[in-house]
Short mmCIF file of C-alpha atoms in Angstrom, two decimals:
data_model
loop_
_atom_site.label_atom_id
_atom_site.label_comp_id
_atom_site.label_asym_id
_atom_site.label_seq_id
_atom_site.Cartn_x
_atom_site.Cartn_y
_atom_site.Cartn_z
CA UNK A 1 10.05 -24.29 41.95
CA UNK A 2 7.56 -26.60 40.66
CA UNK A 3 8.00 -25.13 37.13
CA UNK A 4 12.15 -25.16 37.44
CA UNK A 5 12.02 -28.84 38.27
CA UNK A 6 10.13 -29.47 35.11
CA UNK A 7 12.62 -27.79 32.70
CA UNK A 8 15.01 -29.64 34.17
CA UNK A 9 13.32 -32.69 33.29
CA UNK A 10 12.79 -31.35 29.78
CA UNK A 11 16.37 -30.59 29.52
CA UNK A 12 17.35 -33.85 31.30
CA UNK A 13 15.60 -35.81 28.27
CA UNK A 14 17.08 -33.87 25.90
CA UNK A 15 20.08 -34.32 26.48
CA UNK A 16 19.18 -38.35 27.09
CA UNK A 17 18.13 -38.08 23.48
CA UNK A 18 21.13 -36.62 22.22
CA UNK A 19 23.74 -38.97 23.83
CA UNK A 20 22.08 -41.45 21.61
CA UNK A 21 22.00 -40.03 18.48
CA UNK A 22 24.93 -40.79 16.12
CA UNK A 23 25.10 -37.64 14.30
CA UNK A 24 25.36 -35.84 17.28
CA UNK A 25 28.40 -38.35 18.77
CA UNK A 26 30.28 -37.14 15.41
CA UNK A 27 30.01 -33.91 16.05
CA UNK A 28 31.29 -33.52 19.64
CA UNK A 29 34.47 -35.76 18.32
CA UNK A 30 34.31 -33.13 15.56
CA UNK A 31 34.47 -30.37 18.31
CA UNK A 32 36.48 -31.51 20.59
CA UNK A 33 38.52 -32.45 17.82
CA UNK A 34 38.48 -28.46 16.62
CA UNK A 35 38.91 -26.73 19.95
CA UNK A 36 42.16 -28.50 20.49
CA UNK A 37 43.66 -27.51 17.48
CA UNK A 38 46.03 -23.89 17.51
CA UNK A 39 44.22 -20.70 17.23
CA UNK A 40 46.35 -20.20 14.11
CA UNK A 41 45.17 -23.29 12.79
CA UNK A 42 43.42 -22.13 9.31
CA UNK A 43 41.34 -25.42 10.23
CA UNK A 44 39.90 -24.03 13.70
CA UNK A 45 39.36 -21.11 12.01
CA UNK A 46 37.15 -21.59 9.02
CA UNK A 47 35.16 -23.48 11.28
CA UNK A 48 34.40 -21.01 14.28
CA UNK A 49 33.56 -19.11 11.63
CA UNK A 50 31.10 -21.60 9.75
CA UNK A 51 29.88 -22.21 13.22
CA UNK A 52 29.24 -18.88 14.01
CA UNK A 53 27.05 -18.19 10.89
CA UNK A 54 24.88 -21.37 11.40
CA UNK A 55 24.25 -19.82 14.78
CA UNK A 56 23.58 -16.39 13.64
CA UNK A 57 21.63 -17.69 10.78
CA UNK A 58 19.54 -19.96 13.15
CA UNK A 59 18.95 -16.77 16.01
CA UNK A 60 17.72 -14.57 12.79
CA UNK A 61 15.46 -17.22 11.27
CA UNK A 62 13.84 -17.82 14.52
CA UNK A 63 13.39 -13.94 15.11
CA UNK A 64 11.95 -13.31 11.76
CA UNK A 65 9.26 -16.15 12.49
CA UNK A 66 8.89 -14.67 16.21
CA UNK A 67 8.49 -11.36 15.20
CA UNK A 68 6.44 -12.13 11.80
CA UNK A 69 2.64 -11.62 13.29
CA UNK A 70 3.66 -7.80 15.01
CA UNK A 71 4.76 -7.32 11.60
CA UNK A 72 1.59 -8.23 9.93
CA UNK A 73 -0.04 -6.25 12.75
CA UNK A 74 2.03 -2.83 12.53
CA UNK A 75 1.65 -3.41 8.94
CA UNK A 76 -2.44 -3.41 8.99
CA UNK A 77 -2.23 -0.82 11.75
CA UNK A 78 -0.18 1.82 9.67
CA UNK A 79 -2.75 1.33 6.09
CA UNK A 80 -5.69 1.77 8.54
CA UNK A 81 -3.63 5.04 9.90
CA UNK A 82 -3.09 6.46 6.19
CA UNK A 83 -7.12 5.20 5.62
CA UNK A 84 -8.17 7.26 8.59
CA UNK A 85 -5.96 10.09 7.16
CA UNK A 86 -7.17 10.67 4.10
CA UNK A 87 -10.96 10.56 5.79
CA UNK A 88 -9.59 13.24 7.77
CA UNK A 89 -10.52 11.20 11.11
CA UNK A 90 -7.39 10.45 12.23
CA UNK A 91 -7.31 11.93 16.18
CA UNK A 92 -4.53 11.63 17.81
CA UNK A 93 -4.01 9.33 20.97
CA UNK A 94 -7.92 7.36 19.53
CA UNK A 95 -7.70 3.74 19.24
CA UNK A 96 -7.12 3.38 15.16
CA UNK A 97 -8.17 -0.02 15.29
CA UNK A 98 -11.42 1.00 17.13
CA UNK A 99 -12.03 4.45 14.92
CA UNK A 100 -11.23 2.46 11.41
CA UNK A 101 -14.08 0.03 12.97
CA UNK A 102 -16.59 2.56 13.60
CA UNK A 103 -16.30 4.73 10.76
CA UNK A 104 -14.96 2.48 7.96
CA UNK A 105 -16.03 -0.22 5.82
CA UNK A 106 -13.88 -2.31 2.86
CA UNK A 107 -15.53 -3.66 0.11
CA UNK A 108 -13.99 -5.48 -2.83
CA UNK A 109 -15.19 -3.45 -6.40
CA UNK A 110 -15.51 -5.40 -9.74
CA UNK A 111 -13.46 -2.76 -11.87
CA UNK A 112 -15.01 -4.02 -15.31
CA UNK A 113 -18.41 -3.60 -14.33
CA UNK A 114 -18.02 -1.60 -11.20
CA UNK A 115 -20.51 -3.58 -8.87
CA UNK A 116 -19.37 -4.85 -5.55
CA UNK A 117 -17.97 -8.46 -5.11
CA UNK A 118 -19.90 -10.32 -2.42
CA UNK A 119 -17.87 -13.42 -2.37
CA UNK A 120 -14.71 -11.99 -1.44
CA UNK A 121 -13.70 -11.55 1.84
CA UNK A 122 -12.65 -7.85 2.08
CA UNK A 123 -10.51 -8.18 4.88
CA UNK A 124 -8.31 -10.67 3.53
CA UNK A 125 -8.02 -8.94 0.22
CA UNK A 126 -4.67 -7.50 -0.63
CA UNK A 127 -4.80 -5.75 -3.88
CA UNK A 128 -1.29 -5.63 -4.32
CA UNK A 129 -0.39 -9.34 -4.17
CA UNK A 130 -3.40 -9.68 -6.46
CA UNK A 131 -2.23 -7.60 -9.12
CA UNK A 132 1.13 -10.08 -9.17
CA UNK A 133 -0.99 -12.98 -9.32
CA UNK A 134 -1.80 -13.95 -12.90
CA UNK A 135 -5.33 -15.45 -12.31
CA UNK A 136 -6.51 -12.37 -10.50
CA UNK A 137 -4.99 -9.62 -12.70
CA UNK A 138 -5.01 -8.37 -16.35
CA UNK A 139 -2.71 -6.68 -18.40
CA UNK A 140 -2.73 -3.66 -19.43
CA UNK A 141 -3.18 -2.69 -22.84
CA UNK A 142 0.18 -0.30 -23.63
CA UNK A 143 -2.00 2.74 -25.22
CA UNK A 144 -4.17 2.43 -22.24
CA UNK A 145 -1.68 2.29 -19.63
CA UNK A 146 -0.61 5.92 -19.06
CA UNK A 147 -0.02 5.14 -15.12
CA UNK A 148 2.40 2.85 -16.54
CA UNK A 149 1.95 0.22 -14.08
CA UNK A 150 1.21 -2.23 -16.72
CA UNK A 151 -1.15 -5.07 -15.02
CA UNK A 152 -3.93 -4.68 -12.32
CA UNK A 153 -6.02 -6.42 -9.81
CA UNK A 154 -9.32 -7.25 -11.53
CA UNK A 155 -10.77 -6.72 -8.40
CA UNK A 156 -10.42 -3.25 -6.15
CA UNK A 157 -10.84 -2.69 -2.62
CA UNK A 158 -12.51 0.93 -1.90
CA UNK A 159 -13.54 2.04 1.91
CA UNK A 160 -16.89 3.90 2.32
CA UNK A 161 -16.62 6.37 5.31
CA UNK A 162 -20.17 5.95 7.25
CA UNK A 163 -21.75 8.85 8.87
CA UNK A 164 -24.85 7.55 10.68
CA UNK A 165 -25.61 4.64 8.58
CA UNK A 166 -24.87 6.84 5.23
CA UNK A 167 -21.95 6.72 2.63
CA UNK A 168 -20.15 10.30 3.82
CA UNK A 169 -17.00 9.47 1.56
CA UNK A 170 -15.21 7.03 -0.63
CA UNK A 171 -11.64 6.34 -0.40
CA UNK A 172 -10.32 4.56 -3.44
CA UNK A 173 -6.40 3.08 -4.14
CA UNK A 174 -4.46 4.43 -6.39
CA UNK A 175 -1.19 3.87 -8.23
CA UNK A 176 1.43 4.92 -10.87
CA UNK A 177 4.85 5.50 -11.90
CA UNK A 178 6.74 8.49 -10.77
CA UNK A 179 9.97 9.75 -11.56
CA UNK A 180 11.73 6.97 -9.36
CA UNK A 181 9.44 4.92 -8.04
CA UNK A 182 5.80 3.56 -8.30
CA UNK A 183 3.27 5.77 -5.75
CA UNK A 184 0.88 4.07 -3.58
CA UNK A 185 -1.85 6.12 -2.24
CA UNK A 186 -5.93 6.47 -1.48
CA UNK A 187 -7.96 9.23 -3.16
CA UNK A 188 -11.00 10.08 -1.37
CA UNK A 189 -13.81 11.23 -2.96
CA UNK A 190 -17.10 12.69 -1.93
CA UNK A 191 -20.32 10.30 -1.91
CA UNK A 192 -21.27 12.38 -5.54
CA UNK A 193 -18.57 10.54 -7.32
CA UNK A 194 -16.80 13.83 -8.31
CA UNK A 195 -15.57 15.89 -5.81
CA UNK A 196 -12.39 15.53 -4.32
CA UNK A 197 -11.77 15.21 -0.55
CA UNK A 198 -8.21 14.69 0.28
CA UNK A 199 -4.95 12.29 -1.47
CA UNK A 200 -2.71 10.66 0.39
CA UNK A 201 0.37 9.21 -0.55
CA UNK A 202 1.70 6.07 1.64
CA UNK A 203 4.40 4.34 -0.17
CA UNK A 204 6.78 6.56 -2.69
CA UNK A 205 10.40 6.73 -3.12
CA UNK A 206 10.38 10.48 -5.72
CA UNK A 207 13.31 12.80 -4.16
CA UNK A 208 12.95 14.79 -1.02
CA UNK A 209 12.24 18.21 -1.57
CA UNK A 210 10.97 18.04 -4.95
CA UNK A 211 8.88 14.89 -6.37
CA UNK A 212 8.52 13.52 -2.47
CA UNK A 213 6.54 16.49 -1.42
CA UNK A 214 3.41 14.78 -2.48
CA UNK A 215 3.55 14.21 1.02
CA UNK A 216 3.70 17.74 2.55
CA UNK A 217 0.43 18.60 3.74
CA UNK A 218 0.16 22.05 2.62
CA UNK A 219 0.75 20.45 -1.08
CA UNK A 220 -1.99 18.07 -0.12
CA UNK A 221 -4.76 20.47 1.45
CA UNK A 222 -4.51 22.09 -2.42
CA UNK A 223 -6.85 19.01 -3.67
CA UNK A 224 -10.31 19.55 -1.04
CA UNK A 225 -13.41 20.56 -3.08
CA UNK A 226 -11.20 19.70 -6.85
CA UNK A 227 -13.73 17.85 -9.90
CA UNK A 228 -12.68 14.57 -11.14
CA UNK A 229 -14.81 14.51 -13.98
CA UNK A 230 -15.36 17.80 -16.81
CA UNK A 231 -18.77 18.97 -16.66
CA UNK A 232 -18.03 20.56 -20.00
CA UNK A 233 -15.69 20.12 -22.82
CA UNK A 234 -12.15 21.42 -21.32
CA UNK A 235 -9.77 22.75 -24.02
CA UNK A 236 -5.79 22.17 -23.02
CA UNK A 237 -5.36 23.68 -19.97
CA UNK A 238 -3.13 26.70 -19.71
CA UNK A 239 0.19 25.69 -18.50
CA UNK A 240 -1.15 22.51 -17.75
CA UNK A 241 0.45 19.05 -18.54
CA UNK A 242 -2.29 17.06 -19.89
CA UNK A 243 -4.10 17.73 -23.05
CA UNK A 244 -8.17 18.61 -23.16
CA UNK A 245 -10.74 16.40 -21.76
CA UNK A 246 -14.19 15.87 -23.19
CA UNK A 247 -17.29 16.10 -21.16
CA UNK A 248 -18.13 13.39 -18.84
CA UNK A 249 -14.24 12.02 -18.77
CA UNK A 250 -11.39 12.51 -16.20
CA UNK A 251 -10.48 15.94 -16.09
CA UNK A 252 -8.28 16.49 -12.41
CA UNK A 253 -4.36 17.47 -13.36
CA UNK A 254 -1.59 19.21 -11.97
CA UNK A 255 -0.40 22.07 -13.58
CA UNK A 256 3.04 24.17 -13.90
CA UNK A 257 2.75 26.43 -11.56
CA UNK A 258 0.29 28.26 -9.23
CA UNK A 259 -3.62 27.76 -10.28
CA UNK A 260 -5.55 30.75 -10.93
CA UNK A 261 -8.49 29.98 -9.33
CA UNK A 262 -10.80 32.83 -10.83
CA UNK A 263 -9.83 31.33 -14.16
CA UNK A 264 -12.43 28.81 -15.89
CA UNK A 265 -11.35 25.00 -15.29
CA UNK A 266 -9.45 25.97 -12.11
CA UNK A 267 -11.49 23.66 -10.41
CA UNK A 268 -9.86 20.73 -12.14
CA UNK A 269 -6.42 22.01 -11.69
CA UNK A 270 -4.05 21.30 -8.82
CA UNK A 271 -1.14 23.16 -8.38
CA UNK A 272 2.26 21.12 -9.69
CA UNK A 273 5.18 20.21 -7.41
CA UNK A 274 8.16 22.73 -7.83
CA UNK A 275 11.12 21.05 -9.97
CA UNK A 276 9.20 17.72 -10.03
CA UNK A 277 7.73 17.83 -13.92
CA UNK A 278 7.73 14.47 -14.07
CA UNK A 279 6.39 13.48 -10.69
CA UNK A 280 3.75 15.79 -11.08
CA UNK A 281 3.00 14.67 -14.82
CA UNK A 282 2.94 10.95 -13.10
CA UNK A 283 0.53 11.76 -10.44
CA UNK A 284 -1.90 13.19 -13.10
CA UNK A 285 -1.24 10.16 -15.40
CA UNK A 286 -2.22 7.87 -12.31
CA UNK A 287 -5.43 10.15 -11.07
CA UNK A 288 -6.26 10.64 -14.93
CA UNK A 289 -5.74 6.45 -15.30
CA UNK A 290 -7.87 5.32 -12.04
CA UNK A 291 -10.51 7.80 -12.42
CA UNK A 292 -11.07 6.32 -16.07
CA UNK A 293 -12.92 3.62 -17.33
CA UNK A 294 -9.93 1.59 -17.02
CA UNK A 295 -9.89 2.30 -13.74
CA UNK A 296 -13.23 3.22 -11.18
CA UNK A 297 -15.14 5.24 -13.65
CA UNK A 298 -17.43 2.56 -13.84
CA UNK A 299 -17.87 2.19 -9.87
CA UNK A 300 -18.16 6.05 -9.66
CA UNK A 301 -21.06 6.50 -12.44
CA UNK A 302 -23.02 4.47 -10.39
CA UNK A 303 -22.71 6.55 -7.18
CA UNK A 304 -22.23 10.03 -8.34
CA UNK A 305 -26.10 10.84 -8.24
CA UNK A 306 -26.84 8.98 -5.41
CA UNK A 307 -24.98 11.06 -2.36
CA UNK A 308 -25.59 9.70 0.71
CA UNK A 309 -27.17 6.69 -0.49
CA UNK A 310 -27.34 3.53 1.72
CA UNK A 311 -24.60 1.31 1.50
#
């Protein structure tokens, strides 16, 4: 009761308020003015209807502001899903927020000279707005830019997976153009710098069935235990879609068709998607791209030998 009386109060003075204000005594003239016209008046008309969308507009605006922090929130809470999936410690019914907290830890990555970047705060990093901003990203120089994404973040964020105080896995973003779209996804890589763990692809608009099953799990499982970089000089791979990579540089493609995997170099070789050429020769242009020295190959030199190392 106590708290009823007080709205009415609140209301009370409102109103009080309102009685007073000029603008407002206009309008109700305006209004009463309006409903007393015909309902075929063209008048009465156009103005319901102008009164209408300033109501609409006003309920919508007022949602969108009500509703923008669970946005934000569902927003973090699905990339620390995909984060967790690509780990391959996603469980379902676990707390994410409580499992990305445990196992996971950002860090922001210096992608000229691969060292970590102390004095940015990680979790207010967002990579993506970065790379729009012109005093935080660079352009890409056209030769170079085989992702064809044309400018990038100078700065990366990467999440180490911790397994009793040690580095167990690196998860690192990636993106490129497709056949319709730009991909978004995380590549995570073993603590050696080289092996591959799992890709995961959370934002892509290639078709259904063809270029969009970079999604399909089975498709996906094909990448565990792949080599990012050639250990030896790699000659053009047969059937493949890239041509031959020297020792020491990016190496990981997918090929047309099925890969032979008692064949030489198989172990770089993923097979391609079925009627998706280009999406497939995209997603090698934007693992061959990131895994360069454009890219994290500077990062990744300086953790391949150290597996396991202390963060």
């Amino acid at each position: 009761m106590p708290n009823e009386n007080k709205q009415c109060g609140h209301y009370a003075k409102l109103c009080a308020v309102l009685e007073k204000n000029e603008n407002y005594q206009k309008f109700k003239v305006y209004a009463e003015h309006i409903l007393a016209l015909s309902n075929n008046s063209l008048e009465k008309t156009i103005a319901i209807a102008v009164a209408l969308c300033l109501v609409c507009a006003v309920l919508v605006s007022l949602a969108a502001v009500a509703l923008k922090p669970l946005q934000i929130n569902n927003k973090e809470l699905d990339m620390k899903q995909n984060i967790l999936d690509v780990a391959g410690l996603l469980e379902e019914g676990k707390d994410i927020d409580a499992a990305f907290a445990e196992k996971i830890e950002a860090k922001i990555v210096d992608l000229e000279t691969g060292d970590y970047v102390e004095s940015i705060n990680a979790a207010d990093y967002d990579q993506r707005k970065a790379a729009k901003d012109p005093a935080q990203s660079i352009a890409i120089p056209k030769d170079k830019d085989i992702a064809h994404i044309r400018i990038k973040a100078k700065y990366a964020k990467v999440f180490l997976v911790k397994e009793a105080g040690a580095i167990k896995s690196i998860i690192l973003p990636i993106n490129g153009y497709g056949l319709w779209s730009t991909l978004y996804g995380f590549l995570s890589v073993d603590a050696d710098g080289q092996t591959v763990q799992s890709i995961n692809f959370y934002d892509q608009a290639e078709t259904p069935g063809l270029g969009g099953e970079v999604v399909n799990p089975n498709w996906r499982a094909l990448w565990k235990g792949k080599k990012i970089y050639a250990e030896t000089d790699q000659p053009s791979m047969e059937k493949g879609l890239i041509t031959e990579a020297d020792i020491g540089e990016p190496a990981l493609s997918l090929i047309k068709g099925v890969v032979d995997n008692s064949k030489p170099g198989s172990q770089y070789q993923v097979d391609g998607l079925a009627g998706a050429t280009l999406t497939s020769t995209g997603v090698t242009n934007l693992i061959r791209y990131w895994t360069s020295k454009e890219g994290f190959a500077p990062y990744l030199s300086k953790v391949r030998t150290v597996k396991g190392a202390k963060s």
